[in-house]
């Protein structure tokens, strides 16, 4: 993922964190995993923290301030 802008991969997640809205997972007919129904959307808890590592060199893109702190 270092070779692309992280905002493209995490756009839905960042938007959901900022707005408090649910993340849509799929549309169309109901889906099942075994005997359980897969929900159509997912909500994020308020105490969710996304933590990770990244390599930084001349071949990677830097994170935008919005990615580093979506509360701003």
PDB file of N, CA and C in Angstrom:
ATOM      1  N   UNK A   1       0.815  -1.195   0.000  1.00  0.00           N
ATOM      2  CA  UNK A   1       0.000   0.000   0.000  1.00  0.00           C
ATOM      3  C   UNK A   1       0.856   1.255   0.000  1.00  0.00           C
ATOM      4  N   UNK A   2       2.137   1.139   0.234  1.00  0.00           N
ATOM      5  CA  UNK A   2       2.993   2.317   0.243  1.00  0.00           C
ATOM      6  C   UNK A   2       3.109   2.963  -1.134  1.00  0.00           C
ATOM      7  N   UNK A   3       2.765   2.240  -2.187  1.00  0.00           N
ATOM      8  CA  UNK A   3       2.930   2.770  -3.533  1.00  0.00           C
ATOM      9  C   UNK A   3       1.698   3.515  -4.027  1.00  0.00           C
ATOM     10  N   UNK A   4       0.716   3.704  -3.197  1.00  0.00           N
ATOM     11  CA  UNK A   4      -0.485   4.441  -3.569  1.00  0.00           C
ATOM     12  C   UNK A   4      -0.872   5.374  -2.433  1.00  0.00           C
ATOM     13  N   UNK A   5      -1.757   6.278  -2.730  1.00  0.00           N
ATOM     14  CA  UNK A   5      -2.235   7.192  -1.701  1.00  0.00           C
ATOM     15  C   UNK A   5      -3.167   6.437  -0.755  1.00  0.00           C
ATOM     16  N   UNK A   6      -2.859   6.444   0.519  1.00  0.00           N
ATOM     17  CA  UNK A   6      -3.648   5.694   1.498  1.00  0.00           C
ATOM     18  C   UNK A   6      -5.089   6.188   1.547  1.00  0.00           C
ATOM     19  N   UNK A   7      -5.318   7.449   1.193  1.00  0.00           N
ATOM     20  CA  UNK A   7      -6.685   7.989   1.185  1.00  0.00           C
ATOM     21  C   UNK A   7      -7.593   7.212   0.241  1.00  0.00           C
ATOM     22  N   UNK A   8      -7.021   6.644  -0.810  1.00  0.00           N
ATOM     23  CA  UNK A   8      -7.834   5.883  -1.766  1.00  0.00           C
ATOM     24  C   UNK A   8      -8.301   4.560  -1.164  1.00  0.00           C
ATOM     25  N   UNK A   9      -7.461   3.933  -0.370  1.00  0.00           N
ATOM     26  CA  UNK A   9      -7.831   2.661   0.247  1.00  0.00           C
ATOM     27  C   UNK A   9      -8.759   2.844   1.438  1.00  0.00           C
ATOM     28  N   UNK A  10      -8.560   3.906   2.185  1.00  0.00           N
ATOM     29  CA  UNK A  10      -9.287   4.098   3.426  1.00  0.00           C
ATOM     30  C   UNK A  10     -10.339   5.197   3.364  1.00  0.00           C
ATOM     31  N   UNK A  11     -10.746   5.602   2.172  1.00  0.00           N
ATOM     32  CA  UNK A  11     -11.698   6.708   2.037  1.00  0.00           C
ATOM     33  C   UNK A  11     -13.001   6.431   2.791  1.00  0.00           C
ATOM     34  N   UNK A  12     -13.575   5.253   2.619  1.00  0.00           N
ATOM     35  CA  UNK A  12     -14.837   4.936   3.299  1.00  0.00           C
ATOM     36  C   UNK A  12     -14.660   4.902   4.807  1.00  0.00           C
ATOM     37  N   UNK A  13     -13.562   4.343   5.267  1.00  0.00           N
ATOM     38  CA  UNK A  13     -13.300   4.267   6.697  1.00  0.00           C
ATOM     39  C   UNK A  13     -13.100   5.662   7.291  1.00  0.00           C
ATOM     40  N   UNK A  14     -12.299   6.494   6.637  1.00  0.00           N
ATOM     41  CA  UNK A  14     -12.067   7.849   7.133  1.00  0.00           C
ATOM     42  C   UNK A  14     -13.355   8.655   7.156  1.00  0.00           C
ATOM     43  N   UNK A  15     -14.167   8.507   6.134  1.00  0.00           N
ATOM     44  CA  UNK A  15     -15.447   9.208   6.077  1.00  0.00           C
ATOM     45  C   UNK A  15     -16.365   8.766   7.206  1.00  0.00           C
ATOM     46  N   UNK A  16     -16.417   7.466   7.460  1.00  0.00           N
ATOM     47  CA  UNK A  16     -17.265   6.944   8.534  1.00  0.00           C
ATOM     48  C   UNK A  16     -16.787   7.408   9.898  1.00  0.00           C
ATOM     49  N   UNK A  17     -15.481   7.483  10.087  1.00  0.00           N
ATOM     50  CA  UNK A  17     -14.941   7.959  11.367  1.00  0.00           C
ATOM     51  C   UNK A  17     -15.350   9.410  11.586  1.00  0.00           C
ATOM     52  N   UNK A  18     -15.238  10.226  10.536  1.00  0.00           N
ATOM     53  CA  UNK A  18     -15.567  11.646  10.649  1.00  0.00           C
ATOM     54  C   UNK A  18     -17.060  11.901  10.834  1.00  0.00           C
ATOM     55  N   UNK A  19     -17.872  11.194  10.066  1.00  0.00           N
ATOM     56  CA  UNK A  19     -19.310  11.485  10.049  1.00  0.00           C
ATOM     57  C   UNK A  19     -20.115  10.679  11.057  1.00  0.00           C
ATOM     58  N   UNK A  20     -19.572   9.548  11.488  1.00  0.00           N
ATOM     59  CA  UNK A  20     -20.339   8.681  12.377  1.00  0.00           C
ATOM     60  C   UNK A  20     -21.357   7.827  11.641  1.00  0.00           C
ATOM     61  N   UNK A  21     -21.345   7.875  10.301  1.00  0.00           N
ATOM     62  CA  UNK A  21     -22.287   7.081   9.506  1.00  0.00           C
ATOM     63  C   UNK A  21     -21.782   5.649   9.342  1.00  0.00           C
ATOM     64  N   UNK A  22     -22.707   4.758   8.983  1.00  0.00           N
ATOM     65  CA  UNK A  22     -22.360   3.364   8.742  1.00  0.00           C
ATOM     66  C   UNK A  22     -21.613   3.217   7.423  1.00  0.00           C
ATOM     67  N   UNK A  23     -20.842   2.133   7.305  1.00  0.00           N
ATOM     68  CA  UNK A  23     -20.129   1.810   6.070  1.00  0.00           C
ATOM     69  C   UNK A  23     -20.948   0.756   5.321  1.00  0.00           C
ATOM     70  N   UNK A  24     -21.388   1.059   4.086  1.00  0.00           N
ATOM     71  CA  UNK A  24     -22.127   0.047   3.320  1.00  0.00           C
ATOM     72  C   UNK A  24     -21.185  -1.081   2.901  1.00  0.00           C
ATOM     73  N   UNK A  25     -21.636  -2.321   3.051  1.00  0.00           N
ATOM     74  CA  UNK A  25     -20.811  -3.476   2.715  1.00  0.00           C
ATOM     75  C   UNK A  25     -21.184  -4.086   1.369  1.00  0.00           C
ATOM     76  N   UNK A  26     -22.477  -4.122   1.043  1.00  0.00           N
ATOM     77  CA  UNK A  26     -22.908  -4.661  -0.243  1.00  0.00           C
ATOM     78  C   UNK A  26     -24.342  -4.230  -0.513  1.00  0.00           C
ATOM     79  N   UNK A  27     -24.759  -4.393  -1.759  1.00  0.00           N
ATOM     80  CA  UNK A  27     -26.147  -4.129  -2.153  1.00  0.00           C
ATOM     81  C   UNK A  27     -26.682  -5.382  -2.826  1.00  0.00           C
ATOM     82  N   UNK A  28     -27.957  -5.398  -3.084  1.00  0.00           N
ATOM     83  CA  UNK A  28     -28.553  -6.544  -3.764  1.00  0.00           C
ATOM     84  C   UNK A  28     -29.146  -7.531  -2.779  1.00  0.00           C
ATOM     85  N   UNK A  29     -29.181  -8.778  -3.203  1.00  0.00           N
ATOM     86  CA  UNK A  29     -29.807  -9.821  -2.392  1.00  0.00           C
ATOM     87  C   UNK A  29     -29.065 -10.055  -1.087  1.00  0.00           C
ATOM     88  N   UNK A  30     -29.822 -10.526  -0.098  1.00  0.00           N
ATOM     89  CA  UNK A  30     -29.257 -10.844   1.215  1.00  0.00           C
ATOM     90  C   UNK A  30     -28.190 -11.936   1.067  1.00  0.00           C
ATOM     91  N   UNK A  31     -27.125 -11.816   1.823  1.00  0.00           N
ATOM     92  CA  UNK A  31     -26.035 -12.791   1.765  1.00  0.00           C
ATOM     93  C   UNK A  31     -25.900 -13.496   3.102  1.00  0.00           C
ATOM     94  N   UNK A  32     -25.412 -14.716   3.049  1.00  0.00           N
ATOM     95  CA  UNK A  32     -25.224 -15.505   4.265  1.00  0.00           C
ATOM     96  C   UNK A  32     -23.795 -16.023   4.345  1.00  0.00           C
ATOM     97  N   UNK A  33     -23.328 -16.168   5.566  1.00  0.00           N
ATOM     98  CA  UNK A  33     -22.051 -16.821   5.855  1.00  0.00           C
ATOM     99  C   UNK A  33     -22.409 -18.005   6.741  1.00  0.00           C
ATOM    100  N   UNK A  34     -22.458 -19.162   6.143  1.00  0.00           N
ATOM    101  CA  UNK A  34     -22.973 -20.319   6.871  1.00  0.00           C
ATOM    102  C   UNK A  34     -24.464 -20.112   7.086  1.00  0.00           C
ATOM    103  N   UNK A  35     -24.884 -20.106   8.332  1.00  0.00           N
ATOM    104  CA  UNK A  35     -26.291 -19.882   8.666  1.00  0.00           C
ATOM    105  C   UNK A  35     -26.574 -18.438   9.071  1.00  0.00           C
ATOM    106  N   UNK A  36     -25.533 -17.610   9.193  1.00  0.00           N
ATOM    107  CA  UNK A  36     -25.723 -16.224   9.634  1.00  0.00           C
ATOM    108  C   UNK A  36     -25.881 -15.284   8.445  1.00  0.00           C
ATOM    109  N   UNK A  37     -26.760 -14.308   8.625  1.00  0.00           N
ATOM    110  CA  UNK A  37     -26.964 -13.285   7.601  1.00  0.00           C
ATOM    111  C   UNK A  37     -25.868 -12.235   7.727  1.00  0.00           C
ATOM    112  N   UNK A  38     -25.247 -11.880   6.610  1.00  0.00           N
ATOM    113  CA  UNK A  38     -24.217 -10.836   6.590  1.00  0.00           C
ATOM    114  C   UNK A  38     -24.919  -9.485   6.579  1.00  0.00           C
ATOM    115  N   UNK A  39     -24.590  -8.599   7.511  1.00  0.00           N
ATOM    116  CA  UNK A  39     -25.262  -7.294   7.536  1.00  0.00           C
ATOM    117  C   UNK A  39     -24.919  -6.476   6.290  1.00  0.00           C
ATOM    118  N   UNK A  40     -25.841  -5.611   5.889  1.00  0.00           N
ATOM    119  CA  UNK A  40     -25.640  -4.777   4.705  1.00  0.00           C
ATOM    120  C   UNK A  40     -24.724  -3.597   4.979  1.00  0.00           C
ATOM    121  N   UNK A  41     -24.604  -3.202   6.236  1.00  0.00           N
ATOM    122  CA  UNK A  41     -23.706  -2.101   6.588  1.00  0.00           C
ATOM    123  C   UNK A  41     -23.097  -2.354   7.952  1.00  0.00           C
ATOM    124  N   UNK A  42     -22.021  -1.627   8.224  1.00  0.00           N
ATOM    125  CA  UNK A  42     -21.274  -1.832   9.457  1.00  0.00           C
ATOM    126  C   UNK A  42     -21.073  -0.475  10.129  1.00  0.00           C
ATOM    127  N   UNK A  43     -21.298  -0.437  11.413  1.00  0.00           N
ATOM    128  CA  UNK A  43     -21.036   0.793  12.158  1.00  0.00           C
ATOM    129  C   UNK A  43     -19.719   0.645  12.912  1.00  0.00           C
ATOM    130  N   UNK A  44     -19.061   1.773  13.141  1.00  0.00           N
ATOM    131  CA  UNK A  44     -17.775   1.769  13.835  1.00  0.00           C
ATOM    132  C   UNK A  44     -17.970   2.233  15.272  1.00  0.00           C
ATOM    133  N   UNK A  45     -17.343   1.574  16.224  1.00  0.00           N
ATOM    134  CA  UNK A  45     -17.446   2.029  17.610  1.00  0.00           C
ATOM    135  C   UNK A  45     -16.665   3.328  17.810  1.00  0.00           C
ATOM    136  N   UNK A  46     -17.057   4.104  18.793  1.00  0.00           N
ATOM    137  CA  UNK A  46     -16.387   5.388  19.042  1.00  0.00           C
ATOM    138  C   UNK A  46     -14.975   5.205  19.587  1.00  0.00           C
ATOM    139  N   UNK A  47     -14.682   4.050  20.127  1.00  0.00           N
ATOM    140  CA  UNK A  47     -13.348   3.823  20.693  1.00  0.00           C
ATOM    141  C   UNK A  47     -12.415   3.069  19.745  1.00  0.00           C
ATOM    142  N   UNK A  48     -12.691   3.107  18.446  1.00  0.00           N
ATOM    143  CA  UNK A  48     -11.858   2.434  17.454  1.00  0.00           C
ATOM    144  C   UNK A  48     -10.635   3.291  17.130  1.00  0.00           C
ATOM    145  N   UNK A  49      -9.468   2.688  17.188  1.00  0.00           N
ATOM    146  CA  UNK A  49      -8.230   3.344  16.793  1.00  0.00           C
ATOM    147  C   UNK A  49      -7.593   2.493  15.695  1.00  0.00           C
ATOM    148  N   UNK A  50      -7.167   3.123  14.613  1.00  0.00           N
ATOM    149  CA  UNK A  50      -6.502   2.421  13.522  1.00  0.00           C
ATOM    150  C   UNK A  50      -5.016   2.718  13.647  1.00  0.00           C
ATOM    151  N   UNK A  51      -4.236   1.672  13.863  1.00  0.00           N
ATOM    152  CA  UNK A  51      -2.801   1.823  14.099  1.00  0.00           C
ATOM    153  C   UNK A  51      -2.056   0.937  13.111  1.00  0.00           C
ATOM    154  N   UNK A  52      -0.968   1.448  12.574  1.00  0.00           N
ATOM    155  CA  UNK A  52      -0.189   0.648  11.642  1.00  0.00           C
ATOM    156  C   UNK A  52       1.197   1.215  11.472  1.00  0.00           C
ATOM    157  N   UNK A  53       1.941   0.610  10.591  1.00  0.00           N
ATOM    158  CA  UNK A  53       3.300   1.072  10.299  1.00  0.00           C
ATOM    159  C   UNK A  53       3.391   1.401   8.817  1.00  0.00           C
ATOM    160  N   UNK A  54       4.401   2.154   8.469  1.00  0.00           N
ATOM    161  CA  UNK A  54       4.610   2.505   7.069  1.00  0.00           C
ATOM    162  C   UNK A  54       6.099   2.695   6.819  1.00  0.00           C
ATOM    163  N   UNK A  55       6.525   2.298   5.654  1.00  0.00           N
ATOM    164  CA  UNK A  55       7.898   2.561   5.230  1.00  0.00           C
ATOM    165  C   UNK A  55       7.913   3.899   4.507  1.00  0.00           C
ATOM    166  N   UNK A  56       8.898   4.717   4.786  1.00  0.00           N
ATOM    167  CA  UNK A  56       9.014   6.015   4.127  1.00  0.00           C
ATOM    168  C   UNK A  56      10.366   6.094   3.434  1.00  0.00           C
ATOM    169  N   UNK A  57      10.322   6.262   2.114  1.00  0.00           N
ATOM    170  CA  UNK A  57      11.535   6.503   1.341  1.00  0.00           C
ATOM    171  C   UNK A  57      11.146   7.275   0.089  1.00  0.00           C
ATOM    172  N   UNK A  58      12.058   7.397  -0.849  1.00  0.00           N
ATOM    173  CA  UNK A  58      11.794   8.219  -2.033  1.00  0.00           C
ATOM    174  C   UNK A  58      10.761   7.609  -2.970  1.00  0.00           C
ATOM    175  N   UNK A  59      10.361   6.342  -2.764  1.00  0.00           N
ATOM    176  CA  UNK A  59       9.384   5.699  -3.649  1.00  0.00           C
ATOM    177  C   UNK A  59       7.966   5.726  -3.084  1.00  0.00           C
ATOM    178  N   UNK A  60       7.772   6.260  -1.899  1.00  0.00           N
ATOM    179  CA  UNK A  60       6.455   6.229  -1.267  1.00  0.00           C
ATOM    180  C   UNK A  60       5.837   7.616  -1.205  1.00  0.00           C
ATOM    181  N   UNK A  61       4.521   7.653  -1.029  1.00  0.00           N
ATOM    182  CA  UNK A  61       3.795   8.898  -0.845  1.00  0.00           C
ATOM    183  C   UNK A  61       3.634   9.154   0.644  1.00  0.00           C
ATOM    184  N   UNK A  62       3.728  10.406   1.037  1.00  0.00           N
ATOM    185  CA  UNK A  62       3.501  10.763   2.438  1.00  0.00           C
ATOM    186  C   UNK A  62       2.000  10.811   2.710  1.00  0.00           C
ATOM    187  N   UNK A  63       1.612  10.562   3.944  1.00  0.00           N
ATOM    188  CA  UNK A  63       0.206  10.635   4.330  1.00  0.00           C
ATOM    189  C   UNK A  63      -0.239  12.082   4.408  1.00  0.00           C
ATOM    190  N   UNK A  64      -1.477  12.316   4.059  1.00  0.00           N
ATOM    191  CA  UNK A  64      -2.028  13.658   4.221  1.00  0.00           C
ATOM    192  C   UNK A  64      -2.354  13.856   5.702  1.00  0.00           C
ATOM    193  N   UNK A  65      -2.430  15.105   6.182  1.00  0.00           N
ATOM    194  CA  UNK A  65      -2.781  15.361   7.582  1.00  0.00           C
ATOM    195  C   UNK A  65      -4.117  14.734   7.971  1.00  0.00           C
ATOM    196  N   UNK A  66      -5.062  14.650   7.031  1.00  0.00           N
ATOM    197  CA  UNK A  66      -6.374  14.067   7.320  1.00  0.00           C
ATOM    198  C   UNK A  66      -6.266  12.589   7.712  1.00  0.00           C
ATOM    199  N   UNK A  67      -5.331  11.873   7.084  1.00  0.00           N
ATOM    200  CA  UNK A  67      -5.143  10.456   7.399  1.00  0.00           C
ATOM    201  C   UNK A  67      -4.499  10.308   8.768  1.00  0.00           C
ATOM    202  N   UNK A  68      -3.564  11.162   9.066  1.00  0.00           N
ATOM    203  CA  UNK A  68      -2.837  11.047  10.334  1.00  0.00           C
ATOM    204  C   UNK A  68      -3.708  11.406  11.516  1.00  0.00           C
ATOM    205  N   UNK A  69      -4.631  12.345  11.361  1.00  0.00           N
ATOM    206  CA  UNK A  69      -5.517  12.748  12.451  1.00  0.00           C
ATOM    207  C   UNK A  69      -6.863  13.143  11.881  1.00  0.00           C
ATOM    208  N   UNK A  70      -7.779  12.179  11.681  1.00  0.00           N
ATOM    209  CA  UNK A  70      -9.072  12.488  11.050  1.00  0.00           C
ATOM    210  C   UNK A  70      -9.978  13.367  11.923  1.00  0.00           C
ATOM    211  N   UNK A  71      -9.586  13.649  13.135  1.00  0.00           N
ATOM    212  CA  UNK A  71     -10.406  14.500  13.999  1.00  0.00           C
ATOM    213  C   UNK A  71     -10.201  15.972  13.705  1.00  0.00           C
ATOM    214  N   UNK A  72      -9.251  16.318  12.822  1.00  0.00           N
ATOM    215  CA  UNK A  72      -8.993  17.730  12.506  1.00  0.00           C
ATOM    216  C   UNK A  72      -9.873  18.195  11.380  1.00  0.00           C
TER     217      UNK A  72
END
